[in-house]
């Protein structure tokens, strides 16, 4: 079904297209709690910062990025290094076609190679499509925060969902930064 879909690492050259996808989420929804679309320079800096430690993947069809997903640190303290926050954004015309599932599957495979144990997603509430997607990927709701952000003229709730990427070991294996992994992609 998606034999023409390529999953590959994001590069800074993708920033303009990623912003085309991300911008409407910022400007017209509470999916992102950002109030303003970041500048290309700020977005490139974010790509560099995140990909030192965690994966940021693009879904490409016919040479065009149609969506992306990434993992970022859950918190900055060292004890959290086995936990990440996942994020995903798709071009609306490619939603509900399995692209998100493919992106998250690749993302989670890489996170397991990094010895990441926990994936968490922060989702604006209500957002039934995103909640259903995450549930279908094995995430479970673990927290609901009321009126935790103000956007689009009203207070917004958010929920946290979590997924164990592997059984929790008595003692975790060392975290491996994404920039130190090799051979993550056979189709890039």
PDB file of C-alpha atoms in Angstrom:
ATOM      1  CA  UNK A   1       0.000   0.000   0.000  1.00  0.00           C
ATOM      2  CA  UNK A   2       2.856   2.371   0.858  1.00  0.00           C
ATOM      3  CA  UNK A   3       5.629   0.864  -1.246  1.00  0.00           C
ATOM      4  CA  UNK A   4       6.403   4.346  -2.586  1.00  0.00           C
ATOM      5  CA  UNK A   5       6.771   5.836   0.920  1.00  0.00           C
ATOM      6  CA  UNK A   6      10.303   6.481   2.161  1.00  0.00           C
ATOM      7  CA  UNK A   7      11.109   7.051   5.828  1.00  0.00           C
ATOM      8  CA  UNK A   8      14.383   8.873   6.332  1.00  0.00           C
ATOM      9  CA  UNK A   9      16.085  11.216   8.788  1.00  0.00           C
ATOM     10  CA  UNK A  10      15.134  14.869   8.577  1.00  0.00           C
ATOM     11  CA  UNK A  11      17.840  17.295   7.456  1.00  0.00           C
ATOM     12  CA  UNK A  12      18.015  21.052   7.811  1.00  0.00           C
ATOM     13  CA  UNK A  13      17.112  21.292   4.117  1.00  0.00           C
ATOM     14  CA  UNK A  14      13.679  19.929   5.048  1.00  0.00           C
ATOM     15  CA  UNK A  15      12.941  22.872   7.360  1.00  0.00           C
ATOM     16  CA  UNK A  16      10.874  24.926   4.863  1.00  0.00           C
ATOM     17  CA  UNK A  17       8.604  21.964   4.063  1.00  0.00           C
ATOM     18  CA  UNK A  18       8.337  20.941   7.724  1.00  0.00           C
ATOM     19  CA  UNK A  19       7.240  24.484   8.536  1.00  0.00           C
ATOM     20  CA  UNK A  20       4.610  24.327   5.770  1.00  0.00           C
ATOM     21  CA  UNK A  21       3.182  21.269   7.514  1.00  0.00           C
ATOM     22  CA  UNK A  22       3.590  22.613  11.069  1.00  0.00           C
ATOM     23  CA  UNK A  23       2.431  26.192  10.444  1.00  0.00           C
ATOM     24  CA  UNK A  24      -1.319  25.524  10.120  1.00  0.00           C
ATOM     25  CA  UNK A  25      -1.247  23.464  13.335  1.00  0.00           C
ATOM     26  CA  UNK A  26       0.210  26.489  15.125  1.00  0.00           C
ATOM     27  CA  UNK A  27      -1.967  29.134  13.484  1.00  0.00           C
ATOM     28  CA  UNK A  28      -5.350  27.398  13.470  1.00  0.00           C
ATOM     29  CA  UNK A  29      -5.414  24.668  16.139  1.00  0.00           C
ATOM     30  CA  UNK A  30      -4.508  23.862  19.714  1.00  0.00           C
ATOM     31  CA  UNK A  31      -2.649  20.742  18.554  1.00  0.00           C
ATOM     32  CA  UNK A  32       0.521  22.768  19.132  1.00  0.00           C
ATOM     33  CA  UNK A  33       0.591  25.141  22.078  1.00  0.00           C
ATOM     34  CA  UNK A  34       2.982  27.414  20.152  1.00  0.00           C
ATOM     35  CA  UNK A  35       1.453  30.822  19.436  1.00  0.00           C
ATOM     36  CA  UNK A  36       3.728  31.665  16.495  1.00  0.00           C
ATOM     37  CA  UNK A  37       5.268  29.619  13.713  1.00  0.00           C
ATOM     38  CA  UNK A  38       9.015  29.435  14.356  1.00  0.00           C
ATOM     39  CA  UNK A  39      11.433  31.070  11.945  1.00  0.00           C
ATOM     40  CA  UNK A  40      13.320  28.761   9.579  1.00  0.00           C
ATOM     41  CA  UNK A  41      16.505  29.492  11.541  1.00  0.00           C
ATOM     42  CA  UNK A  42      14.885  28.560  14.853  1.00  0.00           C
ATOM     43  CA  UNK A  43      13.447  25.393  13.337  1.00  0.00           C
ATOM     44  CA  UNK A  44      16.839  24.364  11.923  1.00  0.00           C
ATOM     45  CA  UNK A  45      18.377  24.918  15.351  1.00  0.00           C
ATOM     46  CA  UNK A  46      15.654  22.705  16.855  1.00  0.00           C
ATOM     47  CA  UNK A  47      16.415  19.961  14.306  1.00  0.00           C
ATOM     48  CA  UNK A  48      20.114  20.055  15.217  1.00  0.00           C
ATOM     49  CA  UNK A  49      19.408  20.103  18.961  1.00  0.00           C
ATOM     50  CA  UNK A  50      16.960  17.199  18.877  1.00  0.00           C
ATOM     51  CA  UNK A  51      18.878  14.949  16.481  1.00  0.00           C
ATOM     52  CA  UNK A  52      22.000  14.975  18.630  1.00  0.00           C
ATOM     53  CA  UNK A  53      20.112  12.734  21.063  1.00  0.00           C
ATOM     54  CA  UNK A  54      16.891  11.540  19.426  1.00  0.00           C
ATOM     55  CA  UNK A  55      15.481  10.663  15.998  1.00  0.00           C
ATOM     56  CA  UNK A  56      13.501  13.043  13.796  1.00  0.00           C
ATOM     57  CA  UNK A  57      12.043  11.255  10.789  1.00  0.00           C
ATOM     58  CA  UNK A  58      10.375  12.367   7.577  1.00  0.00           C
ATOM     59  CA  UNK A  59       7.850  10.450   5.491  1.00  0.00           C
ATOM     60  CA  UNK A  60       8.545  11.167   1.824  1.00  0.00           C
ATOM     61  CA  UNK A  61       6.268  10.368  -1.108  1.00  0.00           C
ATOM     62  CA  UNK A  62       7.230  11.234  -4.677  1.00  0.00           C
ATOM     63  CA  UNK A  63      10.140  13.297  -3.357  1.00  0.00           C
ATOM     64  CA  UNK A  64       7.944  15.467  -1.089  1.00  0.00           C
ATOM     65  CA  UNK A  65       7.876  15.343   2.718  1.00  0.00           C
ATOM     66  CA  UNK A  66       4.284  14.549   3.710  1.00  0.00           C
ATOM     67  CA  UNK A  67       4.779  14.204   7.450  1.00  0.00           C
ATOM     68  CA  UNK A  68       7.285  13.905  10.236  1.00  0.00           C
ATOM     69  CA  UNK A  69       7.708  12.479  13.708  1.00  0.00           C
ATOM     70  CA  UNK A  70      10.357  12.969  16.335  1.00  0.00           C
ATOM     71  CA  UNK A  71      11.271  12.182  19.903  1.00  0.00           C
ATOM     72  CA  UNK A  72      12.555  14.766  22.334  1.00  0.00           C
ATOM     73  CA  UNK A  73      13.729  14.567  25.938  1.00  0.00           C
ATOM     74  CA  UNK A  74      10.879  14.013  28.370  1.00  0.00           C
ATOM     75  CA  UNK A  75      12.707  16.061  31.019  1.00  0.00           C
ATOM     76  CA  UNK A  76      16.287  17.287  31.310  1.00  0.00           C
ATOM     77  CA  UNK A  77      17.393  15.508  34.492  1.00  0.00           C
ATOM     78  CA  UNK A  78      19.633  12.476  33.905  1.00  0.00           C
ATOM     79  CA  UNK A  79      17.238   9.935  35.447  1.00  0.00           C
ATOM     80  CA  UNK A  80      14.744  10.684  32.641  1.00  0.00           C
ATOM     81  CA  UNK A  81      17.081   9.757  29.767  1.00  0.00           C
ATOM     82  CA  UNK A  82      15.175   6.493  29.167  1.00  0.00           C
ATOM     83  CA  UNK A  83      11.943   8.424  28.550  1.00  0.00           C
ATOM     84  CA  UNK A  84      10.998  10.601  25.571  1.00  0.00           C
ATOM     85  CA  UNK A  85       8.119  12.732  24.370  1.00  0.00           C
ATOM     86  CA  UNK A  86       6.938  11.820  20.872  1.00  0.00           C
ATOM     87  CA  UNK A  87       5.459  14.263  18.363  1.00  0.00           C
ATOM     88  CA  UNK A  88       3.936  13.741  14.933  1.00  0.00           C
ATOM     89  CA  UNK A  89       2.634  16.120  12.256  1.00  0.00           C
ATOM     90  CA  UNK A  90       1.178  15.127   8.891  1.00  0.00           C
ATOM     91  CA  UNK A  91       0.125  17.067   5.840  1.00  0.00           C
ATOM     92  CA  UNK A  92      -3.691  16.920   6.232  1.00  0.00           C
ATOM     93  CA  UNK A  93      -4.200  15.330   2.815  1.00  0.00           C
ATOM     94  CA  UNK A  94      -2.188  12.294   3.991  1.00  0.00           C
ATOM     95  CA  UNK A  95      -3.945  11.741   7.322  1.00  0.00           C
ATOM     96  CA  UNK A  96      -5.893   8.506   7.893  1.00  0.00           C
ATOM     97  CA  UNK A  97      -3.815   6.610   5.316  1.00  0.00           C
ATOM     98  CA  UNK A  98      -1.411   4.764   7.619  1.00  0.00           C
ATOM     99  CA  UNK A  99       1.472   7.221   7.226  1.00  0.00           C
ATOM    100  CA  UNK A 100       1.453   8.108  10.930  1.00  0.00           C
ATOM    101  CA  UNK A 101       1.545   4.443  11.912  1.00  0.00           C
ATOM    102  CA  UNK A 102       4.532   3.840   9.625  1.00  0.00           C
ATOM    103  CA  UNK A 103       6.367   6.889  10.996  1.00  0.00           C
ATOM    104  CA  UNK A 104       5.736   5.942  14.634  1.00  0.00           C
ATOM    105  CA  UNK A 105       6.736   2.311  14.002  1.00  0.00           C
ATOM    106  CA  UNK A 106      10.093   3.442  12.576  1.00  0.00           C
ATOM    107  CA  UNK A 107      10.517   5.979  15.377  1.00  0.00           C
ATOM    108  CA  UNK A 108       9.822   3.396  18.079  1.00  0.00           C
ATOM    109  CA  UNK A 109      12.211   0.884  16.477  1.00  0.00           C
ATOM    110  CA  UNK A 110      15.022   3.441  16.650  1.00  0.00           C
ATOM    111  CA  UNK A 111      14.116   4.411  20.214  1.00  0.00           C
ATOM    112  CA  UNK A 112      14.388   0.761  21.269  1.00  0.00           C
ATOM    113  CA  UNK A 113      17.873   0.619  19.697  1.00  0.00           C
ATOM    114  CA  UNK A 114      18.736   3.605  21.876  1.00  0.00           C
ATOM    115  CA  UNK A 115      17.512   1.659  24.942  1.00  0.00           C
ATOM    116  CA  UNK A 116      14.614   4.077  25.447  1.00  0.00           C
ATOM    117  CA  UNK A 117      12.001   2.401  27.633  1.00  0.00           C
ATOM    118  CA  UNK A 118       9.136   4.935  27.826  1.00  0.00           C
ATOM    119  CA  UNK A 119       7.411   7.026  25.157  1.00  0.00           C
ATOM    120  CA  UNK A 120       5.002   9.769  26.206  1.00  0.00           C
ATOM    121  CA  UNK A 121       2.718  11.970  24.124  1.00  0.00           C
ATOM    122  CA  UNK A 122       1.223  15.284  25.231  1.00  0.00           C
ATOM    123  CA  UNK A 123      -2.076  15.827  23.402  1.00  0.00           C
ATOM    124  CA  UNK A 124      -4.454  18.787  23.380  1.00  0.00           C
ATOM    125  CA  UNK A 125      -7.845  17.714  24.737  1.00  0.00           C
ATOM    126  CA  UNK A 126     -10.263  17.075  23.253  1.00  0.00           C
ATOM    127  CA  UNK A 127      -8.533  15.788  20.162  1.00  0.00           C
ATOM    128  CA  UNK A 128     -10.249  12.457  19.473  1.00  0.00           C
ATOM    129  CA  UNK A 129      -8.299  11.689  16.283  1.00  0.00           C
ATOM    130  CA  UNK A 130      -4.897  12.001  17.960  1.00  0.00           C
ATOM    131  CA  UNK A 131      -6.065  10.143  21.055  1.00  0.00           C
ATOM    132  CA  UNK A 132      -7.468   7.292  18.936  1.00  0.00           C
ATOM    133  CA  UNK A 133      -4.249   7.148  16.894  1.00  0.00           C
ATOM    134  CA  UNK A 134      -2.080   6.910  19.998  1.00  0.00           C
ATOM    135  CA  UNK A 135      -4.368   4.277  21.545  1.00  0.00           C
ATOM    136  CA  UNK A 136      -4.082   2.259  18.325  1.00  0.00           C
ATOM    137  CA  UNK A 137      -0.297   2.455  18.719  1.00  0.00           C
ATOM    138  CA  UNK A 138      -0.472   1.059  22.259  1.00  0.00           C
ATOM    139  CA  UNK A 139      -0.439   4.280  24.282  1.00  0.00           C
ATOM    140  CA  UNK A 140      -2.621   4.621  27.376  1.00  0.00           C
ATOM    141  CA  UNK A 141      -3.876   7.799  29.022  1.00  0.00           C
ATOM    142  CA  UNK A 142      -1.952   8.494  32.218  1.00  0.00           C
ATOM    143  CA  UNK A 143      -2.806  12.108  33.050  1.00  0.00           C
ATOM    144  CA  UNK A 144      -5.305  14.850  32.340  1.00  0.00           C
ATOM    145  CA  UNK A 145      -4.394  18.462  33.036  1.00  0.00           C
ATOM    146  CA  UNK A 146      -7.244  20.956  33.034  1.00  0.00           C
ATOM    147  CA  UNK A 147      -6.875  24.478  31.614  1.00  0.00           C
ATOM    148  CA  UNK A 148      -3.126  24.027  31.297  1.00  0.00           C
ATOM    149  CA  UNK A 149      -2.607  26.250  28.252  1.00  0.00           C
ATOM    150  CA  UNK A 150      -4.297  29.306  26.797  1.00  0.00           C
ATOM    151  CA  UNK A 151      -4.687  29.433  23.031  1.00  0.00           C
ATOM    152  CA  UNK A 152      -7.277  30.530  20.470  1.00  0.00           C
ATOM    153  CA  UNK A 153      -9.070  32.640  23.068  1.00  0.00           C
ATOM    154  CA  UNK A 154      -9.734  29.873  25.555  1.00  0.00           C
ATOM    155  CA  UNK A 155      -8.127  27.628  28.126  1.00  0.00           C
ATOM    156  CA  UNK A 156      -7.024  24.274  26.744  1.00  0.00           C
ATOM    157  CA  UNK A 157      -6.766  20.939  28.521  1.00  0.00           C
ATOM    158  CA  UNK A 158      -4.064  18.436  27.727  1.00  0.00           C
ATOM    159  CA  UNK A 159      -3.666  14.766  28.351  1.00  0.00           C
ATOM    160  CA  UNK A 160      -0.556  12.679  28.637  1.00  0.00           C
ATOM    161  CA  UNK A 161      -0.433   9.220  27.120  1.00  0.00           C
ATOM    162  CA  UNK A 162       2.344   6.699  27.700  1.00  0.00           C
ATOM    163  CA  UNK A 163       3.695   3.521  26.162  1.00  0.00           C
ATOM    164  CA  UNK A 164       6.342   1.128  27.425  1.00  0.00           C
ATOM    165  CA  UNK A 165       8.562   0.360  24.432  1.00  0.00           C
ATOM    166  CA  UNK A 166       9.976  -2.705  26.185  1.00  0.00           C
ATOM    167  CA  UNK A 167       9.595  -4.377  29.567  1.00  0.00           C
ATOM    168  CA  UNK A 168      11.103  -2.243  32.316  1.00  0.00           C
ATOM    169  CA  UNK A 169      14.406  -3.886  33.248  1.00  0.00           C
ATOM    170  CA  UNK A 170      15.651  -3.957  36.824  1.00  0.00           C
ATOM    171  CA  UNK A 171      18.483  -1.752  35.585  1.00  0.00           C
ATOM    172  CA  UNK A 172      18.316  -0.106  32.137  1.00  0.00           C
ATOM    173  CA  UNK A 173      20.966  -0.445  29.468  1.00  0.00           C
ATOM    174  CA  UNK A 174      22.953   2.746  28.817  1.00  0.00           C
ATOM    175  CA  UNK A 175      21.191   5.345  26.687  1.00  0.00           C
ATOM    176  CA  UNK A 176      22.699   5.567  23.188  1.00  0.00           C
ATOM    177  CA  UNK A 177      22.416   9.030  21.578  1.00  0.00           C
ATOM    178  CA  UNK A 178      20.833   8.988  18.126  1.00  0.00           C
ATOM    179  CA  UNK A 179      23.907  10.649  16.633  1.00  0.00           C
ATOM    180  CA  UNK A 180      25.922   7.552  17.654  1.00  0.00           C
ATOM    181  CA  UNK A 181      23.623   4.977  16.016  1.00  0.00           C
ATOM    182  CA  UNK A 182      24.357   3.609  12.579  1.00  0.00           C
ATOM    183  CA  UNK A 183      22.449   1.627   9.963  1.00  0.00           C
ATOM    184  CA  UNK A 184      18.995   2.873  10.960  1.00  0.00           C
ATOM    185  CA  UNK A 185      17.805   3.195   7.366  1.00  0.00           C
ATOM    186  CA  UNK A 186      17.991   0.817   4.464  1.00  0.00           C
ATOM    187  CA  UNK A 187      15.900   3.085   2.208  1.00  0.00           C
ATOM    188  CA  UNK A 188      17.671   6.418   2.668  1.00  0.00           C
TER     189      UNK A 188
END
